[in-house]
Coordinates of C-alpha atoms and ligand atoms in Angstrom, one line a residue:
M5 CA 123.0 12.0 -251.5
K6 CA 124.8 9.2 -252.7
K7 CA 122.5 6.6 -251.1
N8 CA 119.4 8.8 -253.0
F9 CA 121.4 8.8 -256.4
G10 CA 121.7 5.0 -255.9
I11 CA 118.2 4.4 -255.3
L12 CA 117.2 5.8 -257.9
I13 CA 119.1 4.3 -260.6
A14 CA 117.5 0.5 -258.7
G15 CA 114.1 1.6 -259.1
F16 CA 115.4 2.4 -263.1
I17 CA 116.5 -0.3 -263.4
I18 CA 113.6 -2.5 -262.0
I19 CA 110.9 -0.3 -264.3
L20 CA 113.3 -1.2 -267.3
G21 CA 113.5 -5.4 -266.5
V22 CA 109.7 -4.7 -265.8
S23 CA 109.0 -2.9 -269.2
I24 CA 111.4 -5.9 -271.0
L25 CA 109.1 -8.4 -269.2
F26 CA 106.4 -6.3 -271.2
F27 CA 107.1 -6.7 -274.5
V28 CA 109.0 -9.7 -274.6
Q29 CA 105.5 -11.1 -273.1
G30 CA 104.1 -9.4 -276.3
R31 CA 106.5 -11.2 -278.0
D32 CA 105.7 -15.0 -277.3
M33 CA 102.0 -14.5 -276.3
P34 CA 102.1 -17.3 -273.8
G35 CA 98.9 -18.0 -272.6
Q36 CA 99.0 -16.4 -269.0
L37 CA 100.1 -12.7 -268.5
P38 CA 101.1 -10.8 -265.4
D39 CA 99.3 -8.1 -264.7
L40 CA 101.3 -5.1 -264.7
S41 CA 99.2 -2.4 -263.7
M42 CA 99.3 -0.6 -261.0
K43 CA 95.2 -0.5 -260.5
Q44 CA 93.3 -4.3 -261.1
P45 CA 90.5 -3.6 -263.6
S46 CA 87.6 -4.8 -262.1
D47 CA 86.8 -8.4 -264.4
K48 CA 82.7 -7.5 -264.5
S49 CA 82.6 -5.5 -268.2
D50 CA 79.1 -5.0 -267.5
N51 CA 78.2 -4.1 -263.6
Q52 CA 78.5 -0.2 -262.8
T53 CA 80.3 -0.4 -260.1
I54 CA 79.3 3.9 -259.5
A55 CA 76.6 3.6 -257.4
T56 CA 74.8 7.6 -257.9
K57 CA 71.4 8.6 -257.9
E58 CA 68.9 8.4 -260.8
S59 CA 69.5 12.2 -262.3
P60 CA 67.5 13.3 -266.1
L61 CA 69.2 12.8 -269.0
P62 CA 71.4 15.1 -270.5
I63 CA 70.8 16.5 -274.0
P64 CA 73.0 17.5 -276.6
P65 CA 72.5 20.1 -277.6
L66 CA 72.2 21.5 -281.2
L67 CA 75.0 23.5 -282.4
K68 CA 74.4 27.0 -283.8
D69 CA 75.1 27.8 -287.7
H70 CA 76.6 31.3 -287.9
N71 CA 75.8 31.3 -291.9
P72 CA 71.8 32.3 -292.6
D73 CA 72.3 31.7 -296.3
P74 CA 70.0 28.9 -295.9
N75 CA 72.3 26.7 -298.6
K76 CA 75.6 27.1 -295.6
A77 CA 76.2 26.0 -292.4
E78 CA 79.2 27.0 -290.6
F79 CA 80.5 26.1 -287.0
H80 CA 82.3 26.8 -284.7
L81 CA 83.8 23.9 -282.3
N82 CA 86.0 24.5 -279.3
A83 CA 87.8 21.6 -277.3
Q84 CA 88.3 22.1 -274.6
N85 CA 90.5 20.8 -270.9
A86 CA 87.1 20.4 -268.3
T87 CA 86.5 19.3 -265.0
K88 CA 83.9 17.3 -264.6
E89 CA 81.5 15.4 -261.4
F90 CA 80.5 12.7 -263.0
V91 CA 79.9 11.3 -259.2
P92 CA 78.1 14.2 -257.0
G93 CA 81.1 16.2 -256.0
K94 CA 84.0 13.8 -257.5
K95 CA 85.4 16.3 -259.5
T96 CA 87.5 14.8 -262.5
E97 CA 89.3 16.1 -265.4
T98 CA 87.7 15.6 -269.0
M99 CA 88.0 17.2 -272.5
G100 CA 84.5 18.4 -274.1
Y101 CA 83.8 20.6 -277.0
N102 CA 82.5 23.7 -276.4
G103 CA 81.6 22.2 -273.2
D104 CA 82.9 20.0 -270.5
Y105 CA 82.2 16.5 -271.3
L106 CA 81.0 15.1 -275.3
G107 CA 80.0 17.5 -277.5
P108 CA 77.3 19.6 -279.2
V109 CA 75.4 18.3 -282.3
I110 CA 75.6 19.2 -285.6
R111 CA 72.9 19.4 -288.1
V112 CA 73.1 19.6 -291.6
R113 CA 70.5 19.3 -294.7
K114 CA 72.1 17.4 -297.9
G115 CA 73.4 19.4 -300.2
E116 CA 74.7 21.7 -297.9
E117 CA 78.0 23.8 -298.0
V118 CA 79.1 23.3 -294.5
S119 CA 82.2 25.5 -292.6
V120 CA 83.3 24.1 -289.2
K121 CA 86.6 26.5 -287.1
V122 CA 87.9 23.9 -285.2
K123 CA 90.0 25.8 -282.6
N124 CA 92.4 23.5 -280.2
E125 CA 92.8 25.1 -276.8
L126 CA 93.8 21.3 -275.5
D127 CA 97.5 20.9 -274.1
D128 CA 98.0 18.2 -276.5
V129 CA 97.5 18.0 -280.4
T130 CA 94.5 17.0 -281.6
T131 CA 92.2 16.3 -285.0
I132 CA 88.8 16.3 -285.7
H133 CA 87.2 13.4 -288.0
W134 CA 83.8 13.5 -289.1
H135 CA 83.1 9.6 -289.1
G136 CA 81.2 8.3 -291.5
L137 CA 81.1 11.4 -294.1
E138 CA 81.7 11.0 -297.8
V139 CA 84.4 14.5 -298.2
D140 CA 88.3 14.1 -299.5
G141 CA 90.8 12.9 -297.4
D142 CA 92.3 16.9 -296.8
Q143 CA 88.8 17.4 -295.5
D144 CA 88.6 14.3 -292.8
G145 CA 90.5 15.3 -290.2
G146 CA 92.6 12.4 -290.1
P147 CA 96.2 11.9 -288.0
H148 CA 98.0 13.9 -291.0
S149 CA 95.1 17.2 -290.3
G150 CA 97.1 18.1 -286.5
I151 CA 95.8 21.1 -285.0
Q152 CA 98.7 22.2 -282.5
P153 CA 97.3 23.5 -279.3
G154 CA 96.6 27.3 -279.9
E155 CA 95.7 26.8 -283.2
S156 CA 92.5 26.6 -285.6
W157 CA 91.2 24.1 -288.6
S158 CA 89.3 25.2 -290.6
P159 CA 87.7 22.3 -293.0
E160 CA 84.6 22.9 -295.7
F161 CA 82.4 20.1 -297.3
K162 CA 79.6 19.5 -299.2
I163 CA 77.1 17.3 -297.9
E164 CA 76.6 15.1 -300.5
Q165 CA 75.0 11.9 -298.9
P166 CA 71.8 10.3 -297.4
A167 CA 70.4 11.0 -294.4
A168 CA 72.1 9.7 -291.8
T169 CA 73.3 9.4 -287.5
L170 CA 77.3 10.2 -288.0
W171 CA 80.0 10.7 -285.7
Y172 CA 82.7 13.6 -285.0
H173 CA 85.8 12.6 -282.4
P174 CA 89.9 13.0 -282.6
H175 CA 92.0 10.9 -284.8
P176 CA 95.6 11.6 -283.7
E177 CA 98.3 9.6 -283.9
Q178 CA 98.9 7.3 -280.6
E179 CA 96.4 9.7 -278.8
T180 CA 92.5 8.8 -280.3
G181 CA 91.6 6.6 -277.1
K182 CA 92.9 9.1 -274.4
Q183 CA 91.0 12.0 -276.3
V184 CA 87.8 10.5 -276.5
Y185 CA 88.2 8.7 -273.4
K186 CA 88.4 12.1 -271.5
G187 CA 85.0 12.9 -274.1
L188 CA 86.1 14.7 -276.9
A189 CA 82.9 13.0 -279.4
G190 CA 80.0 14.4 -280.3
L191 CA 76.8 13.6 -282.8
F192 CA 76.5 14.6 -286.8
L193 CA 73.1 14.8 -288.7
I194 CA 72.3 14.8 -291.6
E195 CA 69.0 15.1 -292.6
D196 CA 67.0 15.3 -296.4
E197 CA 63.9 15.0 -298.4
V198 CA 63.1 11.6 -297.4
S199 CA 63.8 11.9 -293.5
D200 CA 61.7 14.7 -293.8
R201 CA 58.9 13.1 -295.5
L202 CA 59.0 9.8 -294.2
D203 CA 57.0 9.7 -290.9
I204 CA 58.3 8.4 -287.9
P205 CA 59.0 11.1 -284.7
K206 CA 61.6 13.8 -285.7
E207 CA 61.4 16.5 -282.5
Y208 CA 65.2 17.0 -281.5
G209 CA 65.5 15.8 -277.6
V210 CA 61.5 15.7 -277.0
D211 CA 60.8 12.2 -279.1
D212 CA 63.9 12.4 -281.5
V213 CA 67.0 11.4 -278.6
P214 CA 70.0 10.4 -279.1
L215 CA 71.5 8.0 -276.8
V216 CA 75.6 8.4 -276.6
L217 CA 76.2 4.6 -275.1
Q218 CA 80.3 5.1 -273.5
D219 CA 81.8 3.5 -270.7
K220 CA 84.3 3.9 -267.6
R221 CA 86.2 2.7 -265.4
F222 CA 86.1 5.0 -262.7
N223 CA 88.7 5.4 -259.1
S224 CA 87.8 4.5 -255.7
D225 CA 87.2 8.9 -255.9
G226 CA 85.1 8.9 -258.5
G227 CA 87.4 10.4 -261.1
I228 CA 88.5 8.8 -264.4
D229 CA 91.9 8.9 -265.8
Y230 CA 93.4 7.3 -268.5
S231 CA 95.7 5.0 -267.5
L232 CA 96.6 1.3 -269.5
G233 CA 97.1 -1.6 -267.3
M234 CA 97.6 -5.0 -269.4
R235 CA 94.4 -6.4 -269.8
D236 CA 93.7 -2.5 -271.7
V237 CA 96.0 -3.1 -273.6
M238 CA 95.1 -6.1 -275.2
N239 CA 91.1 -6.1 -275.2
G240 CA 91.2 -2.0 -274.9
L241 CA 89.9 -0.5 -272.5
Q242 CA 86.2 -1.4 -271.6
G243 CA 85.2 0.1 -268.5
D244 CA 82.8 -1.0 -265.8
T245 CA 80.0 1.3 -265.4
M246 CA 78.3 2.8 -268.4
L247 CA 77.3 6.4 -269.3
V248 CA 74.2 7.2 -271.6
N249 CA 75.1 11.5 -273.3
G250 CA 77.8 11.3 -270.4
A251 CA 75.3 11.0 -267.4
V252 CA 75.7 7.5 -265.0
N253 CA 71.9 6.3 -263.9
P254 CA 69.6 8.7 -266.5
F255 CA 66.7 8.5 -267.1
L256 CA 64.3 10.1 -269.9
E257 CA 60.3 11.0 -268.9
V258 CA 59.3 9.7 -272.7
P259 CA 55.6 10.3 -274.8
R260 CA 54.1 6.9 -274.3
G261 CA 53.8 5.9 -278.4
M262 CA 57.0 5.6 -280.6
M263 CA 60.5 7.1 -279.7
R264 CA 63.0 6.9 -282.3
L265 CA 66.6 6.3 -280.5
R266 CA 69.9 7.2 -282.3
L267 CA 72.4 4.8 -281.2
L268 CA 75.9 5.7 -280.9
N269 CA 78.3 3.6 -279.2
G270 CA 80.4 5.9 -278.4
S271 CA 83.3 3.6 -276.4
N272 CA 86.5 2.9 -277.1
A273 CA 86.5 -0.7 -276.9
S274 CA 82.9 -2.0 -276.0
V275 CA 81.3 -4.6 -278.2
Y276 CA 77.4 -3.7 -276.4
E277 CA 74.1 -6.2 -276.3
L278 CA 71.3 -3.7 -275.6
N279 CA 67.8 -5.3 -275.2
F280 CA 64.7 -3.7 -272.4
N281 CA 64.1 -5.6 -269.7
N282 CA 60.0 -6.2 -270.6
H283 CA 61.5 -7.8 -273.5
Q284 CA 59.5 -5.8 -275.6
S285 CA 60.7 -5.8 -279.7
F286 CA 61.5 -2.9 -281.6
H287 CA 62.2 -1.4 -285.0
Q288 CA 66.0 -0.7 -286.9
I289 CA 65.4 2.1 -289.1
A290 CA 68.7 3.0 -290.4
S291 CA 72.2 1.9 -290.0
D292 CA 75.9 4.1 -289.4
G293 CA 75.3 5.1 -293.8
G294 CA 71.3 5.6 -293.2
F295 CA 67.9 4.7 -293.7
L296 CA 67.2 0.9 -294.4
E297 CA 65.0 -0.1 -297.5
K298 CA 63.5 -1.9 -294.4
P299 CA 62.7 -2.0 -290.7
A300 CA 64.4 -4.7 -288.8
K301 CA 62.2 -5.7 -286.3
M302 CA 64.6 -7.2 -283.1
D303 CA 64.1 -8.0 -279.8
K304 CA 68.2 -7.4 -279.2
I305 CA 70.8 -5.0 -280.6
V306 CA 74.8 -5.5 -280.8
L307 CA 76.0 -3.0 -281.6
G308 CA 80.5 -2.6 -281.6
P309 CA 82.7 0.6 -281.1
A310 CA 81.5 3.7 -283.2
E311 CA 78.7 1.7 -285.1
R312 CA 75.2 3.1 -285.0
A313 CA 71.5 2.9 -286.0
E314 CA 68.2 4.3 -284.9
I315 CA 65.4 2.8 -283.8
L316 CA 62.0 3.0 -283.5
V317 CA 60.2 2.1 -279.9
D318 CA 56.9 1.6 -278.9
F319 CA 56.0 2.5 -275.3
S320 CA 52.1 3.3 -275.8
D321 CA 51.9 0.2 -273.6
L322 CA 52.9 1.5 -270.9
K323 CA 51.0 3.1 -268.3
K324 CA 51.3 6.2 -266.6
G325 CA 53.9 6.4 -264.4
E326 CA 55.7 3.4 -265.4
T327 CA 59.5 2.8 -266.2
V328 CA 61.1 0.1 -268.9
Q329 CA 65.1 -0.2 -268.1
L330 CA 67.6 -0.3 -271.4
N331 CA 69.9 -3.4 -270.6
N332 CA 73.9 -4.1 -271.8
K333 CA 74.1 -8.4 -271.5
G334 CA 71.9 -8.2 -269.1
S335 CA 72.8 -5.0 -266.4
E336 CA 70.3 -2.2 -266.6
F337 CA 71.8 1.1 -267.2
M338 CA 69.3 3.5 -268.4
K339 CA 65.5 4.3 -267.7
F340 CA 62.7 4.9 -269.9
K341 CA 59.0 7.2 -267.7
A342 CA 56.0 6.6 -269.5
K343 CA 54.8 10.4 -269.1
D344 CA 50.9 11.6 -270.7
K345 CA 49.6 9.6 -273.9
N346 CA 51.5 11.2 -276.8
S347 CA 49.8 13.6 -279.2
K348 CA 50.3 11.5 -282.3
D349 CA 50.1 7.7 -283.0
Y350 CA 52.7 6.2 -285.4
T351 CA 52.8 2.9 -286.9
I352 CA 55.7 1.5 -288.4
P353 CA 56.7 3.1 -291.6
T354 CA 57.0 1.1 -294.6
N355 CA 57.8 4.1 -297.2
F356 CA 61.4 3.7 -296.9
P357 CA 63.8 4.1 -299.9
T358 CA 64.8 1.6 -301.9
I359 CA 68.8 1.2 -301.4
E360 CA 70.7 0.5 -304.9
K361 CA 72.1 -3.7 -304.0
M362 CA 76.2 -2.5 -305.6
D363 CA 76.9 -5.0 -307.8
P364 CA 80.2 -7.1 -306.8
D365 CA 80.7 -7.5 -310.6
Q366 CA 81.5 -4.1 -311.1
A367 CA 84.3 -4.2 -309.0
V368 CA 87.8 -4.1 -311.1
K369 CA 89.3 -4.9 -308.1
T370 CA 89.6 -6.9 -304.5
R371 CA 91.4 -6.3 -301.9
K372 CA 92.4 -8.6 -298.3
F373 CA 93.0 -7.3 -294.6
A374 CA 93.9 -9.4 -292.2
F375 CA 93.5 -8.2 -288.7
G376 CA 96.0 -10.2 -287.0
G377 CA 98.2 -10.0 -283.7
M378 CA 97.7 -8.5 -280.1
G379 CA 98.0 -6.2 -278.1
P380 CA 101.2 -4.2 -278.5
R381 CA 101.3 -6.1 -281.6
V382 CA 98.5 -5.4 -283.3
N383 CA 98.0 -4.5 -287.1
I384 CA 96.5 -5.2 -290.8
N385 CA 98.1 -7.7 -293.3
G386 CA 101.2 -8.3 -290.5
K387 CA 102.0 -4.3 -290.7
Q388 CA 102.1 -2.3 -287.9
F389 CA 100.5 2.1 -288.5
D390 CA 103.0 4.2 -290.2
A391 CA 102.3 7.8 -290.9
N392 CA 104.8 8.0 -293.8
R393 CA 103.5 4.7 -295.5
I394 CA 100.7 4.6 -297.9
D395 CA 99.1 1.0 -297.9
E396 CA 96.7 0.9 -300.6
E397 CA 96.0 2.7 -304.0
L398 CA 93.1 3.3 -304.8
K399 CA 91.6 5.1 -308.3
I400 CA 88.1 7.5 -307.9
N401 CA 85.1 6.0 -308.5
D402 CA 86.2 2.8 -308.6
T403 CA 84.2 0.5 -307.2
E404 CA 86.3 -2.4 -304.5
I405 CA 86.0 -5.5 -303.1
W406 CA 87.4 -5.3 -299.5
E407 CA 87.2 -8.7 -297.6
I408 CA 88.3 -8.4 -294.2
T409 CA 89.2 -11.3 -292.1
N410 CA 89.8 -11.2 -288.0
E411 CA 93.3 -14.3 -287.7
S412 CA 94.3 -12.3 -284.1
G413 CA 94.5 -14.4 -281.5
M414 CA 93.7 -14.2 -278.5
G415 CA 92.7 -11.1 -275.8
M416 CA 93.0 -11.5 -272.2
M417 CA 89.0 -12.5 -272.0
G418 CA 89.8 -15.3 -275.0
E419 CA 89.9 -14.2 -279.3
M420 CA 88.4 -11.1 -280.0
V421 CA 86.5 -9.2 -282.3
H422 CA 87.6 -6.3 -283.8
P423 CA 85.2 -3.3 -285.4
F424 CA 87.1 -2.5 -289.4
H425 CA 86.3 1.5 -290.1
A426 CA 87.3 2.3 -293.5
H427 CA 87.7 6.9 -293.7
G428 CA 85.7 8.4 -297.0
A429 CA 82.9 5.8 -298.6
Q430 CA 79.8 3.9 -297.1
F431 CA 80.3 0.0 -297.9
Q432 CA 78.0 -2.4 -298.6
V433 CA 78.1 -5.8 -296.7
L434 CA 78.4 -8.7 -299.5
D435 CA 78.4 -11.6 -297.0
R436 CA 80.0 -13.1 -293.7
D437 CA 81.9 -16.9 -294.6
G438 CA 79.5 -16.7 -297.4
N439 CA 76.3 -15.9 -295.3
P440 CA 73.7 -12.5 -296.5
P441 CA 74.1 -10.2 -293.4
P442 CA 71.9 -10.5 -291.0
A443 CA 68.9 -7.7 -292.3
N444 CA 70.0 -5.1 -290.2
E445 CA 73.3 -5.0 -291.9
T446 CA 71.4 -5.1 -295.5
G447 CA 71.7 -1.0 -296.1
W448 CA 75.2 1.8 -295.7
K449 CA 77.4 0.8 -293.7
D450 CA 81.2 2.1 -292.4
T451 CA 82.1 0.0 -289.0
V452 CA 82.0 -3.8 -289.3
L453 CA 82.0 -6.3 -286.8
V454 CA 84.8 -9.4 -287.7
H455 CA 84.5 -12.2 -285.4
P456 CA 87.7 -14.2 -284.7
D457 CA 88.1 -16.8 -287.8
E458 CA 85.3 -14.8 -289.9
K459 CA 85.2 -13.0 -293.3
V460 CA 83.6 -10.1 -294.0
R461 CA 83.1 -8.6 -297.8
V462 CA 82.3 -5.2 -298.3
I463 CA 81.8 -3.9 -301.3
A464 CA 81.9 0.9 -301.9
T465 CA 82.9 3.1 -304.9
F466 CA 85.5 6.2 -303.8
K467 CA 84.1 9.1 -305.0
H468 CA 86.5 11.6 -302.7
P469 CA 90.5 11.5 -303.1
G470 CA 93.4 11.6 -300.6
D471 CA 94.6 10.1 -298.4
F472 CA 92.0 8.3 -295.6
M473 CA 92.7 5.4 -293.0
Y474 CA 91.6 1.9 -292.2
H475 CA 92.1 0.6 -288.9
C476 CA 89.8 -1.0 -286.1
H477 CA 88.2 0.8 -283.8
I478 CA 88.7 -0.5 -280.5
L479 CA 90.8 2.8 -280.2
E480 CA 93.8 1.7 -277.6
H481 CA 93.8 -1.2 -281.0
E482 CA 94.2 1.6 -283.5
D483 CA 97.0 3.2 -281.3
A484 CA 98.6 0.6 -280.9
G485 CA 98.9 0.4 -284.9
M486 CA 96.5 -1.6 -286.2
M487 CA 95.3 0.8 -288.8
G488 CA 97.1 1.4 -292.2
Q489 CA 96.5 4.7 -294.8
F490 CA 95.2 4.3 -298.2
K491 CA 95.1 6.4 -301.2
V492 CA 92.6 7.6 -304.1
D493 CA 94.0 9.0 -306.3
K494 CA 92.3 11.3 -309.1
Ligands
LIG21 CU1 86.1 6.6 -286.3 CU2 88.8 7.1 -288.8 O1 87.8 6.9 -287.5
LIG22 CU1 86.3 7.6 -289.9
LIG23 CU1 91.1 -4.4 -282.8

């Protein structure tokens, strides 16, 4: 008995020592940090470690609207615990909305009045945040809108912004990384008269297909769990196996014609660099907040965590049965297989609506946001998140310039890029280090990558009152405190 107690005490002292070491190391940041995690994550962030047979790409279902009124919509979402086999025969614990992993697609129209009944059937508190949607702070689903296990929350809002590919995900304080990693995320699509009018593919699941891109680190038993090693605390959890709509190694049969792909980087922490293995080019037609003025032709697209892009890809040169792979940093993770000819020939439209450029002279204020610190000490403007502190106060309908800089230090893999995201408004990128933004950043954005030592200036008008978050969208950084709050006063 006494001996057991001694062992217990000794164990406790060792654990205490290791944790102190962690934080002391964290404070001075030597170049080299010991990896204290039991699991040693691999160095290859772009190689697939889990080999599974290819399987058809799952298409997330469109969520049923329970309100018969055409100007209103009512949706039901249950956040629930589940199990899933990413690798056939190997069960792992997951979370999903109305299912075992990810959630259904909510599709609404501009002008609609929307209500959502969200039920929390998890064992933990959760929230649901409409990423990219312009709504009042109390409907936005930030950390203040916690839903206790067994309880429900019913936000209501009117859709007042143009057609776009947005998404929803949980936002509970310090638990966002885990809940998203376990599977809580879904797409939120807005349609309007412009998306109706444009001659682009729009048959959902056929030639208008969402691709929710994520990466996981699988255990040797084929399961996933959310346990952070030192490297993950520094860089965010970066997996080595890509998932598309929750599937490893998927394929999609495509018409030999134009495809519209709605890409979401739904990862916790990874920046994706996507291209096709046949090096064919494609056109980006929409960014986070909606259509671009002009399609941007590219042969590679970089997407940071939480960023979205709609692209048009022309597969009409493929022969029947031919395949094209989608790559991340040169590694293939998804296959497109050409089937019969598409019934309709599309060209890249030129009649996208103009986006009125916001005028920096209209801004009443310039605010600065500096990413700083690393690991457990990541911060913005030297401050870590405090739910009881409002960091910035704004006036409703004011236009402001936000100047975001990255002064943080080295991650485990070198200098870190941080994706900046603000709730409550879509913004325009004014410049990057004084230079005009690239073509695919000339439209509406809600998340921008900020590279080491870079200065990105964005401009926005804040049309909704309430409390909102701004933060790094590397979820482990957000959870560690790289987040602040702003209040928009009526
Ligand atoms: Cu996508 Cu504050 O979140
Ligand atoms: Cu958001
Ligand atoms: Cu970050």
